[in-house]
Short mmCIF file of C-alpha atoms in Angstrom, two decimals:
data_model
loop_
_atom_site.label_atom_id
_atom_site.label_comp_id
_atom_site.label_asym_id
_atom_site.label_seq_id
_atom_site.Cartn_x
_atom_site.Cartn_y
_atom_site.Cartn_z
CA UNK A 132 -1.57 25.34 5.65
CA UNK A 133 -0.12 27.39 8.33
CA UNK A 134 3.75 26.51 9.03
CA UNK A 135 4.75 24.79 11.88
CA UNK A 136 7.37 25.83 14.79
CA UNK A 137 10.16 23.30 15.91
CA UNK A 138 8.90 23.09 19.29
CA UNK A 139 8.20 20.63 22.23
CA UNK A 140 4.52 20.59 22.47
CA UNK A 141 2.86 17.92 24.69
CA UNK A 142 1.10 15.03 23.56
CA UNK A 143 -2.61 16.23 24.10
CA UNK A 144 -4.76 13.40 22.02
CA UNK A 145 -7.93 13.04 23.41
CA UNK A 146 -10.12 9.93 22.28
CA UNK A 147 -13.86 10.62 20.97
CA UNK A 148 -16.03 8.10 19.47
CA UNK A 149 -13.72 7.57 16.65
CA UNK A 150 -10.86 6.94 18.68
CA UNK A 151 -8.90 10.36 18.56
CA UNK A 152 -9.24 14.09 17.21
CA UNK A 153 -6.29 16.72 17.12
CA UNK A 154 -2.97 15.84 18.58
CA UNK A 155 0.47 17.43 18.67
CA UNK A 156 4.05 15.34 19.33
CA UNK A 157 7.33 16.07 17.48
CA UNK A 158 6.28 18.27 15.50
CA UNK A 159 2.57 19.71 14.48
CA UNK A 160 1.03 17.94 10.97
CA UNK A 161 1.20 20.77 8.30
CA UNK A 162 2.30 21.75 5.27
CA UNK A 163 6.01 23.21 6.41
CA UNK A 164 8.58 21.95 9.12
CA UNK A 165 11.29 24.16 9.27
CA UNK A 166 13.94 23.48 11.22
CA UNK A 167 16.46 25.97 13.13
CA UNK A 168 18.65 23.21 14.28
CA UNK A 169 19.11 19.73 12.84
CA UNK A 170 22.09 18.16 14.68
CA UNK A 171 21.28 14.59 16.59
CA UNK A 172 22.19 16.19 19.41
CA UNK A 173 19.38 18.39 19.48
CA UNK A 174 16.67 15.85 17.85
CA UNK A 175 17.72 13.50 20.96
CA UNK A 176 17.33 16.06 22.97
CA UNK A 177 13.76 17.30 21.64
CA UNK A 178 13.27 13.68 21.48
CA UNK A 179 14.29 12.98 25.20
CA UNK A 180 12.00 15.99 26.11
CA UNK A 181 8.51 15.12 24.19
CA UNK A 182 8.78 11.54 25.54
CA UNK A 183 8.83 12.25 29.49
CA UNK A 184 7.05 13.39 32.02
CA UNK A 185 9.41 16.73 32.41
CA UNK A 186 8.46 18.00 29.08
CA UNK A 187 5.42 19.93 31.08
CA UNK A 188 6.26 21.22 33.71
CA UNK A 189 2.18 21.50 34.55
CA UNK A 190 2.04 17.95 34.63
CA UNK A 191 0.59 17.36 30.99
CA UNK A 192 1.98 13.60 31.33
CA UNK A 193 0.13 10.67 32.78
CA UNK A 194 1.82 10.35 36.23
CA UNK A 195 1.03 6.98 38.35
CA UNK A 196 -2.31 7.35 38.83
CA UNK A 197 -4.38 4.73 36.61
CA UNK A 198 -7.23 6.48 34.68
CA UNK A 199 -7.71 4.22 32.00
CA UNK A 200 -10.39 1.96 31.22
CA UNK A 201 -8.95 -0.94 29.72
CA UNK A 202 -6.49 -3.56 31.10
CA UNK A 203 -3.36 -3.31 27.93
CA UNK A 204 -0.45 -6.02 27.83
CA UNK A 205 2.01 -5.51 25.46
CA UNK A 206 3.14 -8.99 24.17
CA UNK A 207 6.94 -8.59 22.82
CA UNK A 208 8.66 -5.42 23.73
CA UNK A 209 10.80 -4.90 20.97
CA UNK A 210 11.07 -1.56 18.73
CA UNK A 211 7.25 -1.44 17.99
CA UNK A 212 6.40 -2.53 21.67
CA UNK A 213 9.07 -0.12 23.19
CA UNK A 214 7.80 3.03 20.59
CA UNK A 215 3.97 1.59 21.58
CA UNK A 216 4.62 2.69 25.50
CA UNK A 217 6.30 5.53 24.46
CA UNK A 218 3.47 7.17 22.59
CA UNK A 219 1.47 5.88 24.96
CA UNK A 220 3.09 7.04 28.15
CA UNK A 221 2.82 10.75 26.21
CA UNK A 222 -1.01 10.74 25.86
CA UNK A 223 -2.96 12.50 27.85
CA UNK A 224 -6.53 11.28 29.56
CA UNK A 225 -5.83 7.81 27.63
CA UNK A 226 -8.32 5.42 27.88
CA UNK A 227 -5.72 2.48 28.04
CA UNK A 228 -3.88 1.42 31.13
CA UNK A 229 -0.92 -1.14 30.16
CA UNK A 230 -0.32 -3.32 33.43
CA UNK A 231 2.01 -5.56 31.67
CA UNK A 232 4.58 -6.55 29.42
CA UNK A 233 5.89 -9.92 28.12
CA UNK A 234 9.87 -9.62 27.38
CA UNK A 235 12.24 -12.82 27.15
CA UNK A 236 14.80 -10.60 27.95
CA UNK A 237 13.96 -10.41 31.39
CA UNK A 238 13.00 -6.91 33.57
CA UNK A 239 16.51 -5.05 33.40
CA UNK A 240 16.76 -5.47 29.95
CA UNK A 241 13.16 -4.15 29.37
CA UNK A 242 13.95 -1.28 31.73
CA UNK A 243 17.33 -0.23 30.08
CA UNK A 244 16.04 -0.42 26.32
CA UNK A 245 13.16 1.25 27.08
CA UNK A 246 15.09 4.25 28.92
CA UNK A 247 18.04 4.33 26.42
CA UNK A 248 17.40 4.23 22.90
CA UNK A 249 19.31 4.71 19.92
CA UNK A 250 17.31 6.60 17.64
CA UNK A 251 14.11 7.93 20.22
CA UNK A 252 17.27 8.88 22.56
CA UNK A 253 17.29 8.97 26.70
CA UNK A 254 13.54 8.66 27.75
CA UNK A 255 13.43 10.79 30.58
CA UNK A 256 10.67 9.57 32.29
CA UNK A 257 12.31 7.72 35.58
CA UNK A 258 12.43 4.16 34.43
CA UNK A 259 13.76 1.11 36.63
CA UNK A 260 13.64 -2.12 37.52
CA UNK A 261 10.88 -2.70 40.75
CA UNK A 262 11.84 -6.00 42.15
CA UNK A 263 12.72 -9.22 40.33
CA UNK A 264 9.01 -8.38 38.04
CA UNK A 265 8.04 -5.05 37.05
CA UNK A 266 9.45 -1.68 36.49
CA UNK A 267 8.33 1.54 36.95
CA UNK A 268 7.85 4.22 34.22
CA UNK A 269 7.12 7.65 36.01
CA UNK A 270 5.40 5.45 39.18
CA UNK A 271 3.28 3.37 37.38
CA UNK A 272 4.32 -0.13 37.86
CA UNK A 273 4.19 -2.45 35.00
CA UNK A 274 4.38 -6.06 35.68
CA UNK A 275 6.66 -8.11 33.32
CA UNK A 276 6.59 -11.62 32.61
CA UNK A 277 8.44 -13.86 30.30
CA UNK A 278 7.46 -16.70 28.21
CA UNK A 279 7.55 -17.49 24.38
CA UNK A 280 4.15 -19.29 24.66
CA UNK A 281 0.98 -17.04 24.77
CA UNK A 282 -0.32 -19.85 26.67
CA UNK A 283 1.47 -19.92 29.52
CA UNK A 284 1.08 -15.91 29.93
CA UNK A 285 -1.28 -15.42 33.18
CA UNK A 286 -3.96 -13.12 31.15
CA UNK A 287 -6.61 -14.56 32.75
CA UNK A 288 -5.34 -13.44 36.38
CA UNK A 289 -4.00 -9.90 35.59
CA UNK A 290 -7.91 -9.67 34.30
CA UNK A 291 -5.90 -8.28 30.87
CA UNK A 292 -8.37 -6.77 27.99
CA UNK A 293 -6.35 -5.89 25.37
CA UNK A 294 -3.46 -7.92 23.90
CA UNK A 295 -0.91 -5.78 21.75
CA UNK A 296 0.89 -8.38 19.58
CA UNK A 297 4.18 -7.24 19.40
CA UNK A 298 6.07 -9.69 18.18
CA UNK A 299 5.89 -10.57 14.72
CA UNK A 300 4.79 -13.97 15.20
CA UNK A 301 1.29 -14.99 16.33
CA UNK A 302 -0.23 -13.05 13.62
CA UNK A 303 -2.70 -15.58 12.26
CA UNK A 304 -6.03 -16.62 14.19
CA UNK A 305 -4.86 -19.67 16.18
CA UNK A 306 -1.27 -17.87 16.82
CA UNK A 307 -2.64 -14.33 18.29
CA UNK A 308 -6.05 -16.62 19.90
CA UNK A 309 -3.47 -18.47 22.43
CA UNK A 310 -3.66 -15.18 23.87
CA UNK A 311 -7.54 -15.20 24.41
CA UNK A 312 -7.09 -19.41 25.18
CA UNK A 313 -5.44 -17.82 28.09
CA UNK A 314 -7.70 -15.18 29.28
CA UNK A 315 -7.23 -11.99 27.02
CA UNK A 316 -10.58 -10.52 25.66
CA UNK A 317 -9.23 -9.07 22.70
CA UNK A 318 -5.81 -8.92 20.46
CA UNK A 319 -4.66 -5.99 18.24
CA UNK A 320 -1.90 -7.59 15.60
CA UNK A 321 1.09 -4.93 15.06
CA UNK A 322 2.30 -6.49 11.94
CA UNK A 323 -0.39 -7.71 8.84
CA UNK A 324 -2.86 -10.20 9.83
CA UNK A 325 -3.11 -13.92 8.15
CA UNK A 326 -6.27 -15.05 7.05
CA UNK A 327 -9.32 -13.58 7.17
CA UNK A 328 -8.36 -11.47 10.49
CA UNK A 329 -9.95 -8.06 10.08
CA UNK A 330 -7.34 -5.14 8.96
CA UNK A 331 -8.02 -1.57 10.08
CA UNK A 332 -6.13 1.57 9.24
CA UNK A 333 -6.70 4.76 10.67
CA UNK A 334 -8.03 7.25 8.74
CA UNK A 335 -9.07 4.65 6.06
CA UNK A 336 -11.80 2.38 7.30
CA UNK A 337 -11.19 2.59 10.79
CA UNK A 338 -14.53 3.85 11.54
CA UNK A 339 -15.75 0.75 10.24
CA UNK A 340 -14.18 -1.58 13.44
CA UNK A 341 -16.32 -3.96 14.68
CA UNK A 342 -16.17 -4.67 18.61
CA UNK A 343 -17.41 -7.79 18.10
CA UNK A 344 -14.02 -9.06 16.55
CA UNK A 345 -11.47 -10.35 19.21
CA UNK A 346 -8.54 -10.14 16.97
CA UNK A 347 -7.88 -7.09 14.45
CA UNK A 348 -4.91 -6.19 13.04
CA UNK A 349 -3.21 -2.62 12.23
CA UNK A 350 -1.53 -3.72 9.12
CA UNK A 351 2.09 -2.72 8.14
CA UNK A 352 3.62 0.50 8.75
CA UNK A 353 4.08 0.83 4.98
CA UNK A 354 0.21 -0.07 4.16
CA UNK A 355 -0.02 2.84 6.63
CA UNK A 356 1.37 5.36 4.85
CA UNK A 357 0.48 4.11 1.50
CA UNK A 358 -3.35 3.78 2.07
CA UNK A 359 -4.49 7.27 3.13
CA UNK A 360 -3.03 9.31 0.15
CA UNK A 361 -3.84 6.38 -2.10
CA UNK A 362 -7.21 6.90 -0.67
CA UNK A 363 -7.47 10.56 -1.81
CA UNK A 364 -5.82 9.73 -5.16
CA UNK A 365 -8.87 7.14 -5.80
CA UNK A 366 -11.10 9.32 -4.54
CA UNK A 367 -10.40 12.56 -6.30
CA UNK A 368 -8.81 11.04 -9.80
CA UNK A 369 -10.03 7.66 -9.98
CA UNK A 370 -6.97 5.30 -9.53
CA UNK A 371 -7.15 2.30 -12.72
CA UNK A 372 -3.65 0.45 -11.36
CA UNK A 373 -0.18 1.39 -10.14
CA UNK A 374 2.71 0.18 -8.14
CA UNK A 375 5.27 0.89 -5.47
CA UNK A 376 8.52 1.39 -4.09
CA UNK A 377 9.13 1.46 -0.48
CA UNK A 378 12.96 2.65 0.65
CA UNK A 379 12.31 1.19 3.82
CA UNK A 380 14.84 1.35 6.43
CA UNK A 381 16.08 -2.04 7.90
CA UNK A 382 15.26 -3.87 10.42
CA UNK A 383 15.60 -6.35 12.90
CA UNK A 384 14.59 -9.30 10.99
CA UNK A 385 17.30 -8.44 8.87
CA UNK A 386 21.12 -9.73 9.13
CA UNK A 387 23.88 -7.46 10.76
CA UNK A 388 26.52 -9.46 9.06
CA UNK A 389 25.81 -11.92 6.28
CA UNK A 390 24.50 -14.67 8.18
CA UNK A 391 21.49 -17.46 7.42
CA UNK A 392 18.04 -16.24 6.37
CA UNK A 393 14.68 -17.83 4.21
CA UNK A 394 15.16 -14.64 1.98
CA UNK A 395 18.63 -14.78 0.91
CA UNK A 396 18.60 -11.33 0.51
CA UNK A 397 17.81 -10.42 3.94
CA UNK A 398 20.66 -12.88 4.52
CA UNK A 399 23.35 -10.09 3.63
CA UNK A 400 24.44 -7.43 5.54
CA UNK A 401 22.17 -5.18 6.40
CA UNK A 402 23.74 -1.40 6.81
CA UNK A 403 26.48 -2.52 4.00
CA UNK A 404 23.58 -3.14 1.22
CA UNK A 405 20.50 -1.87 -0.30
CA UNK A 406 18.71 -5.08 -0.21
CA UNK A 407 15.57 -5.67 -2.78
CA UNK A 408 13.03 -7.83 -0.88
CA UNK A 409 8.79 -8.00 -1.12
CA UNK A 410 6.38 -6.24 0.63
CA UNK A 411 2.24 -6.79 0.75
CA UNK A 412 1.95 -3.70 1.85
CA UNK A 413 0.60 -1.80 -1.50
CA UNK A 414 -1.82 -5.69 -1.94
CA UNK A 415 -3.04 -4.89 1.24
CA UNK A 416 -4.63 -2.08 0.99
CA UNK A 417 -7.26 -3.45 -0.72
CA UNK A 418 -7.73 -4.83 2.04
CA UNK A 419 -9.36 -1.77 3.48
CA UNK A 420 -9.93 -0.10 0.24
CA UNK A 421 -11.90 -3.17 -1.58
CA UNK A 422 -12.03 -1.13 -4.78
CA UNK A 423 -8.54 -1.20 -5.12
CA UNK A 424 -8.22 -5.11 -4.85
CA UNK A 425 -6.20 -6.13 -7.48
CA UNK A 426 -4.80 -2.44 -8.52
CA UNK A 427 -1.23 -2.30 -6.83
CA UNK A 428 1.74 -4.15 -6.08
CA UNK A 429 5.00 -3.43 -5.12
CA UNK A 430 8.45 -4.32 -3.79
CA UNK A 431 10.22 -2.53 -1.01
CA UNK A 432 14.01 -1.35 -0.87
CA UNK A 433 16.22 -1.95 2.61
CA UNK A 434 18.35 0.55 3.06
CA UNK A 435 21.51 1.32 5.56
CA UNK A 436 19.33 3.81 7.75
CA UNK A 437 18.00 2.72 10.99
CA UNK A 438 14.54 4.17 10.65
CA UNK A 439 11.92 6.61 8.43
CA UNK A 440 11.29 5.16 4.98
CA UNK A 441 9.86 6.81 2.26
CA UNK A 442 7.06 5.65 -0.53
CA UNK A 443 6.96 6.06 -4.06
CA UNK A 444 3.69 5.73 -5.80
CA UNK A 445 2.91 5.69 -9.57
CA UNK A 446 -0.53 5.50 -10.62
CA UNK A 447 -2.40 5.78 -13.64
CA UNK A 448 -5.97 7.61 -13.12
CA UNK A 449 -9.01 8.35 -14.61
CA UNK A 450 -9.16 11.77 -14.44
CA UNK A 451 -6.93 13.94 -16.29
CA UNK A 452 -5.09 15.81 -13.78
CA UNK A 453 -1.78 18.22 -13.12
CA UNK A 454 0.21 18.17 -10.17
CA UNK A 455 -0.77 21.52 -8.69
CA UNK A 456 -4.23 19.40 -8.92
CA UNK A 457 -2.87 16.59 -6.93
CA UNK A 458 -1.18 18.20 -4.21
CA UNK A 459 -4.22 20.62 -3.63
CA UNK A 460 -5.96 17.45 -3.38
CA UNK A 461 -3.75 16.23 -0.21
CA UNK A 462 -3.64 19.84 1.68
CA UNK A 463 -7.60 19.24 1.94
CA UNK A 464 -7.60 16.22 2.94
CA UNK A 465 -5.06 16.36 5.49
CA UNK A 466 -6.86 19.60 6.93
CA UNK A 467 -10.45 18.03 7.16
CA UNK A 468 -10.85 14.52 7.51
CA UNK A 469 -7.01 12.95 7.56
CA UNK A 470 -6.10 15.42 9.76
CA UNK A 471 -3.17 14.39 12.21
CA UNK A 472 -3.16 11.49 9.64
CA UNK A 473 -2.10 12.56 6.48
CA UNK A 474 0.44 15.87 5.78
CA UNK A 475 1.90 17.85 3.58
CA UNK A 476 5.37 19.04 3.12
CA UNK A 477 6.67 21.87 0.85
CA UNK A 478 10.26 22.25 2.49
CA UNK A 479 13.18 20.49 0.52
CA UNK A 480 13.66 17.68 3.60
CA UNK A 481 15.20 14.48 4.22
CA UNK A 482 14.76 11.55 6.03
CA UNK A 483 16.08 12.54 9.06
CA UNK A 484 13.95 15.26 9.06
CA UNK A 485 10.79 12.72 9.47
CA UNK A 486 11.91 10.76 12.58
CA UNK A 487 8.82 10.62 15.04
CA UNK A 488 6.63 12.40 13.04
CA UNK A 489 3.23 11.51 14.40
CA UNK A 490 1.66 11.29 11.09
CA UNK A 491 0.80 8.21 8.82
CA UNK A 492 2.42 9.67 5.76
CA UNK A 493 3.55 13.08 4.28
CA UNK A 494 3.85 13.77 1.06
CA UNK A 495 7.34 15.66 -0.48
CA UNK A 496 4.76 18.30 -2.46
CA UNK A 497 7.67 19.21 -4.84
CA UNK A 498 8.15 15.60 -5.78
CA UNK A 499 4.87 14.83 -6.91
CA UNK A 500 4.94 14.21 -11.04
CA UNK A 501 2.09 14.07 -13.71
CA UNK A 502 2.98 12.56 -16.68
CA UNK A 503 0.68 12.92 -19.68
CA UNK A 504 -2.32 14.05 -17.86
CA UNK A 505 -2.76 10.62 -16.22
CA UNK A 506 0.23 9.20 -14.80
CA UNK A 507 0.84 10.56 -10.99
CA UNK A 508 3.93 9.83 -9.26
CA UNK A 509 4.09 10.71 -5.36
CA UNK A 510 6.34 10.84 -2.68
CA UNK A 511 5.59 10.10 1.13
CA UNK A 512 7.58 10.07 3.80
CA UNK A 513 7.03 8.30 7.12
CA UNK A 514 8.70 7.08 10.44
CA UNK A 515 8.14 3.52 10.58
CA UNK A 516 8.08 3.29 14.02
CA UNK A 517 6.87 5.94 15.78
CA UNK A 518 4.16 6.97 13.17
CA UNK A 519 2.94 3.41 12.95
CA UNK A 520 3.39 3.40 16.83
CA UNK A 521 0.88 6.68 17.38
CA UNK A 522 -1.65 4.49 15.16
CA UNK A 523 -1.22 1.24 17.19
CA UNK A 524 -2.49 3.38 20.11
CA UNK A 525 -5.30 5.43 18.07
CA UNK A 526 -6.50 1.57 17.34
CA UNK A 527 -6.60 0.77 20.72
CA UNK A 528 -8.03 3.91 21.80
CA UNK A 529 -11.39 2.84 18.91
CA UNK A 530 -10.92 -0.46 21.25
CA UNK A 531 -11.40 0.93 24.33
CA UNK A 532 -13.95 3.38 23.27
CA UNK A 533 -16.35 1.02 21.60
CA UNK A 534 -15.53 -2.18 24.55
CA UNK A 535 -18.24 -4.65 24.02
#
């Protein structure tokens, strides 16, 4: 793979009839990211610049005009909802056009934690309040409205066709249908589904989406990752079983201070521990690999960093293999058909290295292992927002593209 320069490259997706092709954010998917300058200063900066409209000056961004062809509320604007608009906002001829969000916290709240962030930085798109509400993002007016029943949302007035579940909790048929009860068409679950809700990962078995489903979900951020190299590692070797370890940042379901929680583990501190808790995420993606069902498990790893987590696989395969084998194995996938999906990395990085890359997963080349021919050990990194954000939109973009 060719290397890739640190630079601020516009957001240029453009959706086809599998929901996207080649796109550039952060950084460009390849094989090397090297990095000139690594302070935060400058990654808020780069940040800052990639996620507004003055990043082009030739007016690369969506401006105010609506172009889209689907109606988008975003139900829950917390750090997947606020990342969600974000990648969004930086897409260019996007068939999605989000009209409204549904925040407790009210419009100025919305409008001041989507402009200031702590780890995406200052988004300098012009954000602010427009009346009692809506706000504004670059002229486009976004209505918000607040309620904690999906019922009581007015869907069916706004004409809304999309739902993006953002909130953690309606994530099981008769939880995300109160949204369609009150006039949504369809509902895209940011979290795993319950039940026998369809589960779709990009890259994976996306191309598989049936329109005739009104509620999908996009799985976890972790099944995310994990799923398209486990893909080519049960495609190309022949995976027999394994399991995982996610060091996955914390989050906000998590305790600042030790304070109550059903896991008691979650109940401690989160940036004073490393907190063992459980994850479906490595069940799950048998889910959209069905040949795997029954093959992994895993457990995930909180740590005291506020975002990017990091995968570690072992699997034992079929095939005898050797790690040059296996890593060759990636670079080809992630240059044909897990492109902007899947990458690989040769340079010795670390996590802060990986914070909104665009990609599902990349894979630390010089950690992968081979152990006796047939045990494979790899490494992935991935930003567990913004990378799981840029797939909640390529989901909605398959959505929009094959509306029925």
């Amino acid at each position: 793979m060719a290397s890739a320069a640190f630079s601020v490259a516009k957001p240029s997706l453009q959706a086809s009839g599998k929901g996207f092709t080649d796109f550039s954010g952060l950084r460009s998917s390849s094989a090397f990211l090297p990095f000139t300058k690594k302070t935060s200063d400058d990654f808020v900066a780069v940040v800052a610049l990639q996620t507004s409209a003055l990043g082009n000056g030739s007016g690369g961004y969506r401006k105010c005009a609506a172009e889209a062809k689907l109606k988008v509320a975003i139900n829950g604007f917390g750090r997947i909802g606020r990342n969600f608009l974000r990648c969004w906002h930086g897409r260019k001829d996007s068939p999605l056009d989000v009209i409204a969000i549904n925040d407790t916290g009210g419009v100025k709240q919305a409008s001041h934690l989507l402009k200031y962030d702590s780890i995406l930085g200052i988004f300098e798109a012009d954000v602010k309040p427009v009346g009692d509400n809506s706000i504004s993002v670059d002229g486009k007016v976004i209505k918000v409205v607040s309620s904690r029943n999906p019922l009581d949302l007015p869907w069916k007035d706004m004409e809304v066709d999309l739902v993006i579940e953002g909130t953690g909790v309606f994530v099981d048929r008769e939880g995300a249908g109160k949204h369609i009860t009150a006039g949504a068409k369809k509902v895209l679950i940011t979290a795993p589904g319950k039940g026998d809700i369809p589960t779709y990962v990009v890259g994976v078995n996306a191309d598989a989406y049936d329109p005739d489903e009104p509620i999908i979900s996009n799985a976890s951020c972790t099944t995310n990752c994990l799923a398209p190299f486990v893909k080519v590692l049960d495609q190309k070797f022949g995976i027999i079983k394994g399991t995982m370890t996610t060091t996955h940042s914390y989050t906000g379901d998590q305790r600042l201070l030790d304070a109550s929680h059903r896991d008691l583990r979650r109940a401690r501190a989160a940036a004073l521990n490393i907190v063992p808790t459980s994850t479906g995420a490595a069940k799950a993606v048998a889910l959209v690999l069905p040949t795997l069902k029954g093959k992994l498990n895993g457990i995930a790893l909180r740590v005291p960093t506020p975002n990017v987590s990091v995968v570690d696989l072992v699997v034992q395969v079929s095939k005898k293999t050797f790690a040059e084998e296996v890593n060759a194995g990636f670079r080809e996938s992630a240059e044909k058909e897990l492109k902007g999906i899947l990458s690989v990395c040769d340079e010795p990085l670390v996590s802060v290295d990986f914070r909104c890359s665009d990609v599902s997963s990349t894979v630390d080349s010089s950690l992968t292992m081979v152990m006796g021919d047939d045990m494979v050990k790899v490494i992935a990194w991935y930003d567990n927002e913004w990378g799981y954000s840029q797939r909640v939109v390529d989901l909605a973009d398959i959505v929009a593209n094959q509306w029925k």
